[in-house]
Structure formats: structure tokens, C-alpha cells
CSV table of C-alpha atoms (C1' of nucleotides) in Angstrom, one decimal:
chain,number,residue,atom,x,y,z
U,1,MET,CA,-14.7,17.2,-17.0
U,2,GLY,CA,-14.5,15.2,-13.9
U,3,ARG,CA,-15.9,11.8,-13.3
U,4,ALA,CA,-19.5,11.7,-12.0
U,5,PRO,CA,-19.8,10.7,-8.4
U,6,CYS,CA,-20.8,7.1,-7.8
U,7,CYS,CA,-24.0,8.2,-6.0
U,8,ASP,CA,-25.9,11.3,-5.0
U,9,LYS,CA,-24.1,12.6,-2.0
U,10,ALA,CA,-27.2,14.4,-0.8
U,11,ASN,CA,-29.0,11.2,-0.2
U,12,VAL,CA,-26.4,9.3,1.6
U,13,LYS,CA,-25.2,9.5,5.1
U,14,ARG,CA,-21.5,10.3,5.6
U,15,GLY,CA,-19.2,10.3,8.6
U,16,PRO,CA,-18.7,7.9,11.4
U,17,TRP,CA,-20.8,4.7,11.4
U,18,SER,CA,-23.2,4.1,14.3
U,19,PRO,CA,-23.3,0.7,16.0
U,20,GLU,CA,-26.7,0.1,14.4
U,21,GLU,CA,-25.3,0.7,11.0
U,22,ASP,CA,-22.4,-1.6,11.7
U,23,ALA,CA,-24.8,-4.3,13.0
U,24,ALA,CA,-27.0,-4.0,9.9
U,25,LEU,CA,-24.1,-4.2,7.5
U,26,LYS,CA,-22.5,-7.1,9.3
U,27,THR,CA,-25.7,-9.1,9.6
U,28,TYR,CA,-26.5,-8.6,6.0
U,29,LEU,CA,-23.0,-9.5,4.8
U,30,GLU,CA,-22.7,-12.5,7.0
U,31,THR,CA,-26.1,-13.7,5.7
U,32,TYR,CA,-26.0,-12.9,2.0
U,33,GLY,CA,-22.5,-11.7,1.2
U,34,THR,CA,-21.9,-8.9,-1.1
U,35,GLY,CA,-23.7,-10.5,-4.1
U,36,GLY,CA,-20.8,-9.2,-6.1
U,37,ASN,CA,-22.3,-5.7,-6.1
U,38,TRP,CA,-21.3,-3.3,-3.4
U,39,MET,CA,-23.2,-0.5,-5.0
U,40,ALA,CA,-26.5,-2.2,-4.6
U,41,LEU,CA,-25.8,-3.4,-1.1
U,42,PRO,CA,-27.0,-0.6,1.1
U,43,GLY,CA,-30.5,-0.5,-0.4
U,44,LYS,CA,-30.9,-4.3,-0.4
U,45,ALA,CA,-29.5,-4.6,3.1
U,46,GLY,CA,-31.9,-2.1,4.3
U,47,LEU,CA,-34.9,-3.9,2.8
U,48,PHE,CA,-33.9,-7.3,4.0
U,49,LEU,CA,-33.1,-6.1,7.5
U,50,SER,CA,-35.6,-3.4,8.2
U,51,LEU,CA,-38.6,-4.6,6.1
U,52,SER,CA,-37.8,-8.3,6.3
U,53,LEU,CA,-38.1,-8.6,2.5
U,54,SER,CA,-36.3,-11.5,1.0
U,55,LEU,CA,-36.8,-12.0,-2.6
U,56,PRO,CA,-34.3,-14.4,-4.2
U,57,SER,CA,-34.6,-12.8,-7.7
U,58,PHE,CA,-34.1,-9.4,-6.2
U,59,CYS,CA,-31.1,-10.6,-4.3
U,60,SER,CA,-29.3,-11.3,-7.5
U,61,LYS,CA,-30.3,-8.1,-9.3
U,62,ARG,CA,-27.6,-5.6,-10.0
U,63,LEU,CA,-28.4,-2.1,-9.0
U,64,SER,CA,-26.5,1.1,-9.4
U,65,CYS,CA,-25.7,3.1,-6.3
U,66,ASN,CA,-28.5,5.6,-7.1
U,67,GLU,CA,-30.9,2.8,-7.8
U,68,SER,CA,-30.0,1.3,-4.4
U,69,MET,CA,-30.6,4.6,-2.7
U,70,SER,CA,-33.9,5.1,-4.6
U,71,LEU,CA,-35.2,2.1,-2.6
U,72,TYR,CA,-35.4,4.5,0.3
U,73,LEU,CA,-37.9,6.6,-1.7
U,74,VAL,CA,-40.1,3.5,-2.4
U,75,PHE,CA,-39.9,2.5,1.2
U,76,PRO,CA,-39.8,5.8,3.1
U,77,ASP,CA,-40.0,4.2,6.5
U,78,HIS,CA,-37.0,2.2,5.7
U,79,GLN,CA,-34.2,3.2,8.2
U,80,GLY,CA,-31.5,0.8,7.0
U,81,LEU,CA,-28.2,1.6,5.5
U,82,ARG,CA,-28.4,5.0,3.9
U,83,ARG,CA,-24.8,4.7,2.9
U,84,CYS,CA,-22.9,4.7,-0.3
U,85,GLY,CA,-21.9,1.2,-1.4
U,86,LYS,CA,-18.4,2.3,-1.5
U,87,SER,CA,-18.6,3.4,2.1
U,88,CYS,CA,-20.1,0.0,3.0
U,89,ARG,CA,-17.3,-1.8,1.3
U,90,LEU,CA,-14.7,0.3,3.2
U,91,ARG,CA,-16.4,-0.2,6.5
U,92,TRP,CA,-16.5,-3.9,6.1
U,93,LEU,CA,-13.0,-4.4,4.8
U,94,ASN,CA,-11.3,-2.1,7.3
U,95,TYR,CA,-13.4,-2.6,10.4
U,96,LEU,CA,-16.1,-5.2,10.4
U,97,ARG,CA,-14.5,-8.2,8.9
U,98,PRO,CA,-14.2,-10.9,11.5
U,99,ASP,CA,-10.6,-11.5,11.0
U,100,ILE,CA,-9.4,-8.0,11.4
U,101,LYS,CA,-6.6,-7.2,13.9
U,102,HIS,CA,-6.6,-3.7,15.4
U,103,GLY,CA,-3.5,-1.9,16.7
U,104,GLY,CA,-0.4,-3.4,18.3
U,105,PHE,CA,1.9,-4.1,15.4
U,106,THR,CA,4.7,-6.5,16.2
U,107,GLU,CA,8.3,-5.9,15.4
U,108,GLU,CA,8.1,-8.7,12.9
U,109,GLU,CA,5.3,-6.9,11.2
U,110,ASP,CA,7.3,-3.7,11.3
U,111,ASN,CA,10.1,-5.5,9.5
U,112,ILE,CA,7.9,-7.0,6.9
U,113,ILE,CA,6.3,-3.6,6.2
U,114,PHE,CA,9.6,-1.9,6.0
U,115,THR,CA,11.1,-4.5,3.7
U,116,LEU,CA,8.1,-4.6,1.4
U,117,TYR,CA,7.9,-0.9,1.3
U,118,CYS,CA,11.5,-0.9,0.1
U,119,GLN,CA,10.7,-3.4,-2.6
U,120,MET,CA,7.5,-1.9,-3.9
U,121,GLY,CA,6.8,1.4,-2.3
U,122,SER,CA,3.4,2.4,-1.2
U,123,ARG,CA,1.6,-0.7,-2.5
U,124,TRP,CA,-0.4,-0.9,0.8
U,125,SER,CA,-2.8,-3.5,-0.4
U,126,VAL,CA,0.0,-5.9,-1.4
U,127,ILE,CA,1.8,-5.2,1.9
U,128,ALA,CA,-1.3,-5.7,3.9
U,129,SER,CA,-2.0,-8.9,2.2
U,130,LYS,CA,1.1,-10.3,3.7
U,131,LEU,CA,0.1,-9.4,7.2
U,132,PRO,CA,-2.9,-11.5,8.2
U,133,GLY,CA,-5.6,-9.5,9.8
U,134,ARG,CA,-4.2,-6.2,8.7
U,135,THR,CA,-5.8,-3.9,6.2
U,136,ASP,CA,-4.2,-1.6,3.7
U,137,ASN,CA,-5.6,1.4,5.6
U,138,ASP,CA,-4.1,0.1,8.9
U,139,VAL,CA,-0.7,-0.4,7.4
U,140,LYS,CA,-0.8,2.9,5.6
U,141,ASN,CA,-1.8,4.7,8.8
U,142,TYR,CA,0.8,2.9,10.8
U,143,TRP,CA,3.5,3.7,8.4
U,144,ASN,CA,2.6,7.3,8.1
U,145,THR,CA,2.2,7.9,11.8
U,146,LYS,CA,4.7,5.6,13.5
U,147,LEU,CA,7.0,3.5,11.4
U,148,LYS,CA,8.4,6.4,9.4
U,149,LYS,CA,9.2,8.4,12.5
U,150,LYS,CA,10.7,5.3,14.1
U,151,LEU,CA,13.2,5.0,11.3
U,152,TRP,CA,13.7,8.7,11.1
U,153,ALA,CA,14.7,8.7,14.8
U,154,GLY,CA,17.4,6.2,14.0
U,155,ASN,CA,18.7,8.2,11.1
U,156,VAL,CA,19.0,11.7,12.5
U,157,SER,CA,21.5,10.8,15.2
U,158,ASP,CA,24.2,10.1,12.7
U,159,SER,CA,23.8,13.1,10.5
U,160,THR,CA,26.5,15.1,12.1
U,161,LYS,CA,29.0,12.4,11.6
U,162,SER,CA,28.3,12.4,7.9
U,163,ASP,CA,28.6,16.2,7.8
U,164,GLN,CA,32.1,15.8,9.1
U,165,SER,CA,32.9,13.2,6.4
U,166,SER,CA,31.6,15.6,3.8
U,167,ALA,CA,33.9,18.3,5.0
U,168,GLU,CA,36.8,16.0,4.8
U,169,ASN,CA,36.2,15.1,1.2
U,170,PRO,CA,34.2,17.8,-0.4
U,171,THR,CA,34.9,16.7,-4.0
U,172,LEU,CA,33.7,13.2,-3.4
U,173,VAL,CA,30.8,13.7,-1.3
U,174,ALA,CA,27.3,14.6,-2.4
U,175,SER,CA,25.6,17.4,-0.8
U,176,THR,CA,23.5,15.6,1.6
U,177,PRO,CA,24.1,15.4,5.3
U,178,SER,CA,23.1,11.8,5.6
U,179,LEU,CA,24.2,10.1,2.5
U,180,HIS,CA,27.4,10.4,0.6
U,181,CYS,CA,29.3,8.6,-2.1
U,182,VAL,CA,33.0,8.2,-1.8
U,183,SER,CA,35.8,6.3,-3.4
U,184,LYS,CA,37.2,3.2,-1.9
U,185,ALA,CA,40.5,5.2,-1.6
U,186,GLU,CA,39.0,6.8,1.5
U,187,ASN,CA,39.6,3.4,3.1
U,188,HIS,CA,36.9,3.8,5.7
U,189,SER,CA,36.2,0.9,7.9
U,190,PHE,CA,32.5,0.3,7.4
U,191,GLY,CA,30.2,-2.4,8.4
U,192,ILE,CA,29.1,-2.8,4.9
U,193,SER,CA,26.8,-4.6,2.7
U,194,ALA,CA,27.3,-4.6,-1.0
U,195,PHE,CA,25.5,-5.5,-4.1
U,196,GLN,CA,26.6,-5.7,-7.6
U,197,ALA,CA,25.0,-5.1,-10.9
U,198,GLN,CA,25.2,-8.3,-12.8
U,199,ASN,CA,24.8,-6.5,-16.0
U,200,PRO,CA,25.2,-2.8,-16.1
U,201,ALA,CA,22.9,-2.6,-19.0
U,202,ASP,CA,20.2,-4.0,-16.9
U,203,VAL,CA,20.4,-1.2,-14.5
U,204,GLY,CA,18.9,1.4,-16.7
U,205,SER,CA,19.9,5.0,-17.1
U,206,GLY,CA,17.2,6.7,-15.2
U,207,PHE,CA,19.1,7.4,-12.1
U,208,SER,CA,19.6,11.0,-12.8
U,209,ALA,CA,18.2,13.2,-10.2
U,210,ASN,CA,20.0,16.1,-8.5
U,211,SER,CA,21.3,16.3,-5.0
U,212,HIS,CA,19.2,19.3,-4.4
U,213,SER,CA,16.1,17.2,-4.9
U,214,LEU,CA,16.8,14.9,-2.1
U,215,ASN,CA,13.8,13.7,-0.4
U,216,SER,CA,13.7,14.3,3.3
U,217,ASP,CA,11.8,11.1,3.8
U,218,PRO,CA,14.3,8.9,5.7
U,219,ILE,CA,12.7,5.8,4.3
U,220,GLN,CA,13.1,6.9,0.8
U,221,LEU,CA,16.6,7.9,1.5
U,222,TYR,CA,17.3,4.5,2.9
U,223,CYS,CA,15.4,2.5,0.5
U,224,SER,CA,16.3,4.2,-2.6
U,225,GLY,CA,19.7,5.4,-1.6
U,226,PHE,CA,21.5,2.3,-2.4
U,227,MET,CA,19.5,1.7,-5.5
U,228,ASP,CA,19.1,5.0,-7.3
U,229,VAL,CA,22.3,6.9,-6.7
U,230,LEU,CA,24.4,4.9,-9.0
U,231,GLU,CA,25.6,5.8,-12.5
U,232,PHE,CA,27.0,2.6,-13.8
U,233,GLY,CA,29.9,2.5,-16.1
U,234,SER,CA,29.4,0.5,-19.3
U,235,SER,CA,32.0,-2.1,-18.6
U,236,SER,CA,32.7,-2.2,-14.9
U,237,LYS,CA,30.9,-3.9,-12.2
U,238,ASN,CA,29.6,-1.6,-9.6
U,239,ILE,CA,29.2,-1.8,-5.9
U,240,CYS,CA,27.2,0.3,-3.6
U,241,ILE,CA,28.0,0.2,0.0
U,242,VAL,CA,25.7,1.2,2.8
U,243,SER,CA,27.5,1.6,6.0
U,244,GLN,CA,25.9,1.1,9.4
U,245,GLU,CA,27.9,3.0,11.9
U,246,ASN,CA,26.5,2.9,15.3
U,247,SER,CA,22.9,3.8,15.3
U,248,GLY,CA,22.2,5.1,11.9
U,249,PHE,CA,22.3,4.1,8.3
U,250,SER,CA,23.8,7.3,7.3
U,251,ASN,CA,26.7,6.5,5.1
U,252,LEU,CA,26.4,5.3,1.6
U,253,GLN,CA,29.3,4.4,-0.6
U,254,CYS,CA,29.0,3.8,-4.3
U,255,LEU,CA,31.9,2.6,-6.3
U,256,PRO,CA,32.3,1.0,-9.6
U,257,VAL,CA,34.8,-1.8,-9.6
U,258,SER,CA,36.6,-3.6,-12.3
U,259,GLY,CA,35.7,-7.0,-13.6
U,260,ASN,CA,38.1,-8.8,-11.4
U,261,ASP,CA,36.6,-7.1,-8.4
U,262,GLU,CA,39.6,-4.9,-7.9
U,263,VAL,CA,38.5,-1.5,-6.9
U,264,GLU,CA,39.3,1.3,-9.2
U,265,ASP,CA,39.2,4.9,-8.5
U,266,SER,CA,35.7,5.8,-9.1
U,267,GLU,CA,34.0,8.7,-10.5
U,268,VAL,CA,32.2,10.9,-8.2
U,269,LEU,CA,28.7,9.7,-8.0
U,270,GLU,CA,26.9,12.8,-7.2
U,271,ASP,CA,23.8,12.4,-9.2
U,272,PHE,CA,21.4,11.3,-6.6
U,273,GLY,CA,18.1,10.1,-7.6
U,274,PHE,CA,15.5,9.8,-4.9
U,275,GLY,CA,12.5,10.4,-7.1
U,276,SER,CA,11.2,6.9,-6.6
U,277,PRO,CA,10.8,5.4,-3.1
U,278,TYR,CA,11.3,2.0,-4.6
U,279,GLY,CA,13.5,2.6,-7.5
U,280,VAL,CA,15.4,-0.6,-7.4
U,281,GLY,CA,17.3,-1.0,-10.6
U,282,ASN,CA,16.3,-3.9,-12.7
U,283,GLY,CA,18.6,-6.8,-12.6
U,284,LEU,CA,20.4,-5.9,-9.5
U,285,CYS,CA,21.6,-8.9,-7.5
U,286,PHE,CA,21.8,-8.5,-3.8
U,287,HIS,CA,24.3,-10.7,-2.1
U,288,GLU,CA,24.4,-9.6,1.5
U,289,LYS,CA,22.0,-9.7,4.3
U,290,ALA,CA,19.7,-6.7,4.4
U,291,SER,CA,20.3,-6.4,8.1
U,292,GLU,CA,23.8,-5.3,7.5
U,293,ALA,CA,22.4,-2.2,6.0
U,294,ALA,CA,19.3,-1.9,8.0
U,295,PRO,CA,18.6,0.6,10.7
U,296,PRO,CA,19.3,-0.9,14.1
U,297,CYS,CA,15.7,-0.6,15.0
U,298,TYR,CA,15.0,-3.4,12.5
U,299,PRO,CA,17.4,-6.1,13.6
U,300,ASN,CA,15.1,-8.8,12.2
U,301,LEU,CA,15.9,-7.7,8.8
U,302,ALA,CA,18.6,-10.2,9.1
U,303,ASP,CA,16.1,-12.7,8.0
U,304,LEU,CA,15.6,-11.0,4.7
U,305,THR,CA,18.2,-11.1,2.0
U,306,TYR,CA,18.8,-8.5,-0.6
U,307,ALA,CA,18.1,-11.2,-3.1
U,308,ASP,CA,14.6,-10.9,-1.8
U,309,MET,CA,14.4,-7.3,-2.9
U,310,LYS,CA,12.9,-6.9,-6.3
U,311,PRO,CA,12.0,-3.8,-8.3
U,312,PRO,CA,8.6,-2.7,-9.1
U,313,GLY,CA,7.3,-5.1,-11.6
U,314,LEU,CA,6.8,-7.2,-8.6
U,315,ASP,CA,7.8,-10.7,-9.0
U,316,GLN,CA,4.9,-12.4,-7.3
U,317,SER,CA,7.0,-15.2,-6.0
U,318,VAL,CA,9.0,-12.8,-3.9
U,319,ILE,CA,5.9,-11.2,-2.5
U,320,ASP,CA,4.5,-14.6,-1.7
U,321,GLN,CA,7.4,-15.4,0.6
U,322,TYR,CA,5.8,-13.4,3.3
T,1,DA,C1',-9.5,23.5,35.2
T,2,DA,C1',-9.3,25.2,30.7
T,3,DG,C1',-7.4,25.9,26.4
T,4,DC,C1',-4.2,24.6,23.0
T,5,DC,C1',-1.7,21.5,20.2
T,6,DG,C1',-0.3,17.5,18.0
T,7,DC,C1',-1.2,12.8,16.9
T,8,DC,C1',-4.0,9.0,15.4
T,9,DC,C1',-7.1,6.7,12.6
T,10,DA,C1',-11.6,6.2,10.4
T,11,DA,C1',-13.5,7.8,6.5
T,12,DC,C1',-13.7,10.2,2.2
T,13,DC,C1',-12.1,11.4,-2.5
T,14,DG,C1',-10.7,10.7,-7.0
T,15,DC,C1',-8.3,8.0,-10.2
T,16,DG,C1',-7.0,3.9,-13.0
T,17,DC,C1',-8.3,-0.6,-14.3
T,18,DA,C1',-11.5,-4.3,-15.2
T,19,DT,C1',-15.6,-5.9,-16.9
T,20,DG,C1',-19.9,-6.3,-19.1
T,21,DA,C1',-23.5,-4.5,-22.1
H,1,DC,C1',-14.8,-1.6,-30.4
H,2,DT,C1',-16.8,1.7,-27.3
H,3,DC,C1',-18.8,3.3,-23.4
H,4,DA,C1',-20.7,3.0,-18.8
H,5,DT,C1',-20.2,1.3,-14.4
H,6,DG,C1',-18.2,-0.9,-10.5
H,7,DC,C1',-14.1,-2.2,-7.9
H,8,DG,C1',-9.9,-1.4,-5.7
H,9,DC,C1',-6.3,1.4,-4.5
H,10,DG,C1',-3.5,5.2,-2.7
H,11,DG,C1',-3.6,9.9,-1.0
H,12,DT,C1',-5.8,13.1,1.9
H,13,DT,C1',-8.8,15.0,5.4
H,14,DG,C1',-10.8,16.1,9.7
H,15,DG,C1',-12.8,14.8,14.2
H,16,DG,C1',-11.7,12.9,18.5
H,17,DC,C1',-8.6,12.2,22.0
H,18,DG,C1',-4.7,12.6,25.1
H,19,DG,C1',-0.9,15.3,26.7
H,20,DC,C1',1.1,19.6,27.8
H,21,DT,C1',1.1,24.3,29.4
DNA sequence: AAGCCGCCCAACCGCGCATGA
DNA sequence: CTCATGCGCGGTTGGGCGGCT
């Protein structure tokens, strides 16, 4: 059995807001605030604005959404906000608030969004809270329509190169055109960034997805690629290397190393886990600048260190940096 | 000029959590 | 403690608009 709807859909208006409705909502909210009860707001706002009723005791009364709507039955001439309280809240938060910025995301904002997405995934409200004037809806839409594509464009160009690498070393390379794991013995010259697991036990054992389940989302590939692909040995330190050849972030190396940092022959790391877009292993310590692994369209990531990147669980102090 | 197509974004939907009775 | 209700969030939808043929 599903949850009952918050209000009677038949009695509320839906769809785009008219300028009159916007004005009514804005005027009411700027005058009285929400009163801590969005559900009661439409009916109250309508009475205050259309009928010029202002009763202090009524103002503080909590009403359900349907009670709020029933005010329209009591006052049939009332032409105020015949809207669901939830809809009013959304309209105010996403559009009418005075401090809202619309459109025109800056590159700096791009970087912040990208970085925070890597840290915490689609926590749009948290990401938006770090971007003054931006709403979660704005950020979400921007990500889905522009930013993702922007990054994808940077990734695709390098895929053929990776394919070639795969062909050269079929036993060591996972079956993905854009990411692969190789042993250090390949001796490639990468512009690399590396991170180490301080304690392999901290990393957890949940990184077991299959290469055939690779997510085509370039962001997930990028963000989770150097986090989820590893299977850490029980005694060795491990390094994952993300290369940045030319325009892409296509090559990923994962190699466990011995305690004295001497590289050993590594096992093939072909168990790729891209289930989580933000599956940063707990306890990972990032040493290098994120920019070294970042797609070139995000040069300002240089300002953000891997040490800033935290797993879900969300250390608030990290989020607060932005 | 008209029709089609794809993109963008405002708005909706439903779920999980918090809170109060 | 339980239940009902509201809030907040993330995912999804669909209408409008601009570009292309």
C-alpha cells in the first residue's frame, strides 16, 4: 500500500506558476515567513492576500494540506494560492528566493561540483549548499545536462589509445576501453597521481564488481575508478595510478606495492567495481593533487587535494571547506 | 516556412527521515 | 512506543524553445 498523497490533487493547481501566483507567494513569505508549516501556507497566504484577513492566532495554527485547501471552500471567492504546500516550498526555494542565481555556472563552480560529486555522489543539496545562490535542482540539472557531457567529451578522445594498450597486454588489462589496470612492469611513462591505503583493512572488501558491469557514466568511471577497482592485499600497501595522457583521464593503474614502497609484480586487478559513483574506500589517504588525475577541462582541481576527498559518511569538516 | 528533433529546466513524484501528538 | 504528518531530498518527467533539415 502506497503512501497517501499529501493533498487532494483534484483541488490543487499544478504546472507552471503564473506571475500572480509568484507575487502572492513572495509577498506572503516576505511578510510572514513560512510559519514553519508549508502545508498550511497556500490557504493562509490566500486569505491574507486576497481577503486581507490577518488573525495572529490563525497565523500560528498548524493546518494540514487538505485543511489549507478547504479554506477555499469556506471562502469560495478566494483566488489566492490554490497550490500544494510542497509545490509552494519548491517554487520559493528554487525560484523566488531573493538570493537565487540563475544560469551561468562558472568554471570554479564546475570544479566544486565535480569534486564534491566525486566525494559524495548525488548529494545535490549538500553540493548546492556550498555554492551560494545555487539550488539543488539547479546543480542537478546542470550536472545532468552539461557538466557530465563536458567531462565525457574529454574522456572519449582517449579511448582508442587505451584500446591499443589493452591489445598489448591482454592478461593485465581489464575489459574496458577507457580504464585498465596494469603492473608497474609495463613501465609506462605516466603523468600520475597516486594514493595509498594506509591500512588495507580499512579499505573494505566490497570492491567486487565485474568488468562487464562497467558504468558508461564517465564521471562514475573517473570518480570511482581509482577508488573501487582495487583488491588490496592483506599485507602490502597499494597504489592506484590514474594517468592523464593528453586530453583524457583514460588510463588507470592499480598496483600493490610492498611495505618499503618497492613495487612488486602485482596481481591482475580485473575486478572492477563501479556500482557506486562515490565509493571511496574508507581510510584512503590521498597524497597528490587531484588535478594530476583530473580531466583537463578541470584545471582548477589543482586547488583540491586528494586529502580533501572523503568517503560517504561525509566528514562535515571537509564539506565545510567549500 | 514548416516540421522535426534534441536539449534544457521547472515542476512533480515518491521515498526516507524527523518530529510531535 | 507507535502512528501520523510534514519536510527535505533525489530521481524523473514533460513542456517550451531553439536549431537543424
